[in-house]
Amino acid sequence: MSADGYTPGRLDDQWKLGFWDIDVALPVLIGIFLGWLSGSKTGFCCLLGGSMLVSRWLARKKGDKHSAFILHWLFWNLPPTPMTYLTCSPPSALRRMVG
């Protein structure tokens, strides 16, 4: 048995779609799909353009921050619904930290 095994250093990287992180590429993919469903060239172009703007906004918002910044931003800015509510953490309206 060899003692010089390879240990990958980046197991927690975000999923990639080509060169882009999945959270930046997903709005464009959704825009392409919805534009295709619309059945018109105008709708496709409008949805594609809007989704590219959203993707660019997300990329700029994410910038040099933590890789899960978008998830944290969504938690603090979306209303607490059963889909976004986490029971083990305080509600997003509670801004004062104790400790």
Tab-separated table of N, CA and C in Angstrom:
chain	number	residue	atom	x	y	z
A	1	MET	N	0.838	-1.173	0.000
A	1	MET	CA	0.000	0.000	0.000
A	1	MET	C	0.893	1.250	0.000
A	2	SER	N	0.565	2.189	-0.855
A	2	SER	CA	1.358	3.402	-0.997
A	2	SER	C	0.979	4.415	0.078
A	3	ALA	N	1.970	5.114	0.610
A	3	ALA	CA	1.733	6.096	1.674
A	3	ALA	C	1.519	7.499	1.130
A	4	ASP	N	1.732	7.712	-0.155
A	4	ASP	CA	1.596	9.053	-0.719
A	4	ASP	C	0.291	9.186	-1.501
A	5	GLY	N	-0.822	9.016	-0.833
A	5	GLY	CA	-2.132	9.145	-1.475
A	5	GLY	C	-2.501	10.593	-1.718
A	6	TYR	N	-3.322	10.825	-2.709
A	6	TYR	CA	-3.742	12.187	-3.050
A	6	TYR	C	-4.971	12.558	-2.230
A	7	THR	N	-4.924	13.697	-1.574
A	7	THR	CA	-6.065	14.216	-0.831
A	7	THR	C	-6.516	15.500	-1.511
A	8	PRO	N	-7.726	15.514	-2.091
A	8	PRO	CA	-8.189	16.746	-2.732
A	8	PRO	C	-8.363	17.853	-1.710
A	9	GLY	N	-8.000	19.044	-2.100
A	9	GLY	CA	-8.039	20.169	-1.171
A	9	GLY	C	-9.321	20.973	-1.214
A	10	ARG	N	-10.188	20.728	-2.194
A	10	ARG	CA	-11.384	21.551	-2.341
A	10	ARG	C	-12.613	20.673	-2.514
A	11	LEU	N	-13.056	20.067	-1.447
A	11	LEU	CA	-14.239	19.208	-1.512
A	11	LEU	C	-15.532	20.003	-1.429
A	12	ASP	N	-15.480	21.194	-0.871
A	12	ASP	CA	-16.693	21.958	-0.630
A	12	ASP	C	-16.938	23.044	-1.675
A	13	ASP	N	-16.325	22.941	-2.839
A	13	ASP	CA	-16.571	23.927	-3.890
A	13	ASP	C	-18.015	23.852	-4.353
A	14	GLN	N	-18.523	24.998	-4.821
A	14	GLN	CA	-19.880	25.025	-5.355
A	14	GLN	C	-19.939	24.284	-6.671
A	15	TRP	N	-21.139	23.838	-7.028
A	15	TRP	CA	-21.340	23.177	-8.311
A	15	TRP	C	-21.050	24.171	-9.423
A	16	LYS	N	-20.508	23.677	-10.503
A	16	LYS	CA	-20.168	24.524	-11.647
A	16	LYS	C	-20.962	24.082	-12.866
A	17	LEU	N	-21.238	25.034	-13.722
A	17	LEU	CA	-21.826	24.770	-15.022
A	17	LEU	C	-20.891	25.436	-16.024
A	18	GLY	N	-19.940	24.664	-16.531
A	18	GLY	CA	-18.884	25.240	-17.347
A	18	GLY	C	-17.947	26.026	-16.450
A	19	PHE	N	-17.800	27.317	-16.717
A	19	PHE	CA	-16.947	28.178	-15.902
A	19	PHE	C	-17.716	28.891	-14.798
A	20	TRP	N	-19.046	28.841	-14.824
A	20	TRP	CA	-19.879	29.627	-13.930
A	20	TRP	C	-20.368	28.792	-12.754
A	21	ASP	N	-20.517	29.454	-11.609
A	21	ASP	CA	-21.149	28.806	-10.466
A	21	ASP	C	-22.620	28.577	-10.796
A	22	ILE	N	-23.189	27.553	-10.191
A	22	ILE	CA	-24.563	27.185	-10.529
A	22	ILE	C	-25.559	28.278	-10.123
A	23	ASP	N	-25.290	29.008	-9.034
A	23	ASP	CA	-26.245	30.038	-8.627
A	23	ASP	C	-26.218	31.256	-9.537
A	24	VAL	N	-25.163	31.436	-10.318
A	24	VAL	CA	-25.109	32.526	-11.297
A	24	VAL	C	-25.670	32.066	-12.644
A	25	ALA	N	-25.464	30.796	-12.996
A	25	ALA	CA	-25.930	30.285	-14.287
A	25	ALA	C	-27.407	29.892	-14.264
A	26	LEU	N	-27.949	29.588	-13.099
A	26	LEU	CA	-29.336	29.109	-13.014
A	26	LEU	C	-30.373	30.124	-13.512
A	27	PRO	N	-30.266	31.427	-13.191
A	27	PRO	CA	-31.248	32.366	-13.745
A	27	PRO	C	-31.273	32.391	-15.273
A	28	VAL	N	-30.115	32.270	-15.905
A	28	VAL	CA	-30.076	32.267	-17.370
A	28	VAL	C	-30.733	30.997	-17.913
A	29	LEU	N	-30.472	29.867	-17.293
A	29	LEU	CA	-31.101	28.621	-17.739
A	29	LEU	C	-32.613	28.671	-17.570
A	30	ILE	N	-33.079	29.215	-16.467
A	30	ILE	CA	-34.524	29.343	-16.249
A	30	ILE	C	-35.117	30.313	-17.265
A	31	GLY	N	-34.400	31.420	-17.551
A	31	GLY	CA	-34.880	32.384	-18.547
A	31	GLY	C	-34.960	31.778	-19.939
A	32	ILE	N	-33.974	30.963	-20.311
A	32	ILE	CA	-34.014	30.287	-21.616
A	32	ILE	C	-35.197	29.339	-21.685
A	33	PHE	N	-35.414	28.575	-20.610
A	33	PHE	CA	-36.526	27.613	-20.598
A	33	PHE	C	-37.876	28.329	-20.654
A	34	LEU	N	-38.060	29.371	-19.852
A	34	LEU	CA	-39.335	30.100	-19.877
A	34	LEU	C	-39.529	30.832	-21.198
A	35	GLY	N	-38.447	31.348	-21.767
A	35	GLY	CA	-38.547	31.993	-23.076
A	35	GLY	C	-38.926	31.010	-24.161
A	36	TRP	N	-38.412	29.801	-24.070
A	36	TRP	CA	-38.784	28.750	-25.025
A	36	TRP	C	-40.246	28.367	-24.844
A	37	LEU	N	-40.717	28.333	-23.606
A	37	LEU	CA	-42.126	28.005	-23.345
A	37	LEU	C	-43.065	29.105	-23.825
A	38	SER	N	-42.589	30.341	-23.865
A	38	SER	CA	-43.456	31.439	-24.279
A	38	SER	C	-43.874	31.312	-25.738
A	39	GLY	N	-43.047	30.720	-26.563
A	39	GLY	CA	-43.412	30.453	-27.951
A	39	GLY	C	-43.275	31.628	-28.887
A	40	SER	N	-42.722	32.739	-28.430
A	40	SER	CA	-42.531	33.880	-29.322
A	40	SER	C	-41.098	34.375	-29.210
A	41	LYS	N	-40.600	34.955	-30.296
A	41	LYS	CA	-39.234	35.462	-30.297
A	41	LYS	C	-39.085	36.647	-29.350
A	42	THR	N	-40.118	37.487	-29.288
A	42	THR	CA	-40.064	38.648	-28.403
A	42	THR	C	-40.005	38.218	-26.938
A	43	GLY	N	-40.861	37.266	-26.585
A	43	GLY	CA	-40.856	36.758	-25.210
A	43	GLY	C	-39.540	36.096	-24.860
A	44	PHE	N	-38.998	35.337	-25.802
A	44	PHE	CA	-37.715	34.676	-25.564
A	44	PHE	C	-36.621	35.704	-25.340
A	45	CYS	N	-36.562	36.722	-26.185
A	45	CYS	CA	-35.518	37.747	-26.052
A	45	CYS	C	-35.679	38.538	-24.756
A	46	CYS	N	-36.920	38.884	-24.398
A	46	CYS	CA	-37.145	39.637	-23.159
A	46	CYS	C	-36.767	38.818	-21.934
A	47	LEU	N	-37.183	37.556	-21.899
A	47	LEU	CA	-36.849	36.711	-20.753
A	47	LEU	C	-35.355	36.410	-20.689
A	48	LEU	N	-34.732	36.198	-21.820
A	48	LEU	CA	-33.292	35.949	-21.836
A	48	LEU	C	-32.532	37.187	-21.366
A	49	GLY	N	-32.908	38.347	-21.863
A	49	GLY	CA	-32.249	39.584	-21.432
A	49	GLY	C	-32.447	39.859	-19.947
A	50	GLY	N	-33.673	39.669	-19.466
A	50	GLY	CA	-33.939	39.875	-18.041
A	50	GLY	C	-33.184	38.898	-17.169
A	51	SER	N	-33.127	37.650	-17.597
A	51	SER	CA	-32.410	36.654	-16.797
A	51	SER	C	-30.901	36.903	-16.819
A	52	MET	N	-30.379	37.435	-17.919
A	52	MET	CA	-28.959	37.777	-17.958
A	52	MET	C	-28.657	38.951	-17.022
A	53	LEU	N	-29.573	39.906	-16.934
A	53	LEU	CA	-29.395	41.014	-15.997
A	53	LEU	C	-29.434	40.524	-14.551
A	54	VAL	N	-30.356	39.611	-14.247
A	54	VAL	CA	-30.440	39.049	-12.899
A	54	VAL	C	-29.170	38.272	-12.575
A	55	SER	N	-28.688	37.500	-13.535
A	55	SER	CA	-27.474	36.731	-13.323
A	55	SER	C	-26.275	37.653	-13.098
A	56	ARG	N	-26.184	38.715	-13.856
A	56	ARG	CA	-25.094	39.681	-13.692
A	56	ARG	C	-25.189	40.377	-12.337
A	57	TRP	N	-26.421	40.707	-11.903
A	57	TRP	CA	-26.631	41.331	-10.601
A	57	TRP	C	-26.189	40.379	-9.485
A	58	LEU	N	-26.550	39.092	-9.616
A	58	LEU	CA	-26.141	38.112	-8.609
A	58	LEU	C	-24.618	37.963	-8.563
A	59	ALA	N	-23.985	37.955	-9.723
A	59	ALA	CA	-22.529	37.824	-9.759
A	59	ALA	C	-21.854	39.022	-9.102
A	60	ARG	N	-22.378	40.213	-9.331
A	60	ARG	CA	-21.804	41.403	-8.702
A	60	ARG	C	-22.096	41.428	-7.208
A	61	LYS	N	-23.294	40.988	-6.827
A	61	LYS	CA	-23.655	40.947	-5.412
A	61	LYS	C	-22.778	39.946	-4.665
A	62	LYS	N	-22.477	38.838	-5.320
A	62	LYS	CA	-21.668	37.786	-4.721
A	62	LYS	C	-20.208	38.213	-4.605
A	63	GLY	N	-19.686	38.869	-5.613
A	63	GLY	CA	-18.356	39.452	-5.633
A	63	GLY	C	-17.282	38.640	-4.938
A	64	ASP	N	-16.654	39.237	-3.950
A	64	ASP	CA	-15.574	38.595	-3.209
A	64	ASP	C	-16.041	38.100	-1.850
A	65	LYS	N	-17.285	37.665	-1.790
A	65	LYS	CA	-17.843	37.218	-0.519
A	65	LYS	C	-17.773	35.700	-0.413
A	66	HIS	N	-18.330	35.175	0.645
A	66	HIS	CA	-18.364	33.737	0.900
A	66	HIS	C	-19.095	33.023	-0.233
A	67	SER	N	-18.730	31.774	-0.494
A	67	SER	CA	-19.326	31.053	-1.620
A	67	SER	C	-20.815	30.791	-1.428
A	68	ALA	N	-21.303	30.766	-0.190
A	68	ALA	CA	-22.732	30.564	0.067
A	68	ALA	C	-23.432	31.890	0.367
A	69	PHE	N	-22.878	32.991	-0.104
A	69	PHE	CA	-23.450	34.307	0.168
A	69	PHE	C	-24.875	34.426	-0.344
A	70	ILE	N	-25.169	33.877	-1.517
A	70	ILE	CA	-26.514	33.985	-2.090
A	70	ILE	C	-27.531	33.285	-1.202
A	71	LEU	N	-27.188	32.121	-0.661
A	71	LEU	CA	-28.107	31.430	0.249
A	71	LEU	C	-28.345	32.243	1.517
A	72	HIS	N	-27.298	32.854	2.046
A	72	HIS	CA	-27.443	33.682	3.236
A	72	HIS	C	-28.289	34.912	2.924
A	73	TRP	N	-28.054	35.522	1.792
A	73	TRP	CA	-28.820	36.702	1.395
A	73	TRP	C	-30.296	36.360	1.222
A	74	LEU	N	-30.576	35.206	0.604
A	74	LEU	CA	-31.967	34.784	0.446
A	74	LEU	C	-32.628	34.543	1.797
A	75	PHE	N	-31.907	33.947	2.748
A	75	PHE	CA	-32.473	33.688	4.065
A	75	PHE	C	-32.861	34.980	4.763
A	76	TRP	N	-32.007	35.992	4.689
A	76	TRP	CA	-32.271	37.229	5.411
A	76	TRP	C	-33.260	38.138	4.697
A	77	ASN	N	-33.491	37.951	3.409
A	77	ASN	CA	-34.350	38.869	2.667
A	77	ASN	C	-35.672	38.279	2.207
A	78	LEU	N	-35.845	36.971	2.250
A	78	LEU	CA	-37.132	36.385	1.893
A	78	LEU	C	-38.015	36.280	3.129
A	79	PRO	N	-39.331	36.360	2.942
A	79	PRO	CA	-40.215	36.209	4.102
A	79	PRO	C	-40.191	34.771	4.610
A	80	PRO	N	-40.448	34.585	5.902
A	80	PRO	CA	-40.415	33.218	6.446
A	80	PRO	C	-41.653	32.423	6.030
A	81	THR	N	-41.497	31.588	5.063
A	81	THR	CA	-42.559	30.686	4.625
A	81	THR	C	-42.114	29.266	4.969
A	82	PRO	N	-42.976	28.291	4.865
A	82	PRO	CA	-42.547	26.918	5.152
A	82	PRO	C	-41.381	26.455	4.273
A	83	MET	N	-41.225	27.024	3.090
A	83	MET	CA	-40.127	26.630	2.219
A	83	MET	C	-38.795	27.246	2.660
A	84	THR	N	-38.820	28.452	3.242
A	84	THR	CA	-37.582	29.137	3.580
A	84	THR	C	-37.337	29.232	5.072
A	85	TYR	N	-38.243	28.787	5.898
A	85	TYR	CA	-38.114	28.949	7.340
A	85	TYR	C	-37.254	27.836	7.927
A	86	LEU	N	-36.265	28.207	8.697
A	86	LEU	CA	-35.413	27.243	9.380
A	86	LEU	C	-35.776	27.256	10.863
A	87	THR	N	-36.122	26.118	11.419
A	87	THR	CA	-36.602	26.075	12.798
A	87	THR	C	-35.482	26.232	13.819
A	88	CYS	N	-34.255	25.894	13.467
A	88	CYS	CA	-33.171	25.951	14.445
A	88	CYS	C	-32.481	27.305	14.479
A	89	SER	N	-32.923	28.258	13.703
A	89	SER	CA	-32.293	29.571	13.687
A	89	SER	C	-33.339	30.643	13.988
A	90	PRO	N	-32.907	31.816	14.425
A	90	PRO	CA	-33.868	32.867	14.745
A	90	PRO	C	-34.536	33.393	13.476
A	91	PRO	N	-35.703	34.006	13.604
A	91	PRO	CA	-36.350	34.585	12.422
A	91	PRO	C	-35.500	35.701	11.827
A	92	SER	N	-35.663	35.924	10.543
A	92	SER	CA	-34.810	36.892	9.857
A	92	SER	C	-35.075	38.327	10.303
A	93	ALA	N	-36.229	38.594	10.931
A	93	ALA	CA	-36.529	39.940	11.403
A	93	ALA	C	-35.750	40.272	12.687
A	94	LEU	N	-35.249	39.270	13.387
A	94	LEU	CA	-34.490	39.469	14.616
A	94	LEU	C	-33.050	39.824	14.247
A	95	ARG	N	-32.701	41.094	14.361
A	95	ARG	CA	-31.392	41.561	13.913
A	95	ARG	C	-30.392	41.718	15.053
A	96	ARG	N	-30.847	41.765	16.307
A	96	ARG	CA	-29.945	41.981	17.432
A	96	ARG	C	-29.368	40.666	17.901
A	97	MET	N	-28.071	40.611	18.003
A	97	MET	CA	-27.395	39.397	18.439
A	97	MET	C	-27.049	39.527	19.923
A	98	VAL	N	-27.250	38.472	20.662
A	98	VAL	CA	-26.931	38.463	22.081
A	98	VAL	C	-25.731	37.557	22.279
A	99	GLY	N	-24.715	38.051	22.949
A	99	GLY	CA	-23.575	37.190	23.252
A	99	GLY	C	-22.260	37.725	22.847
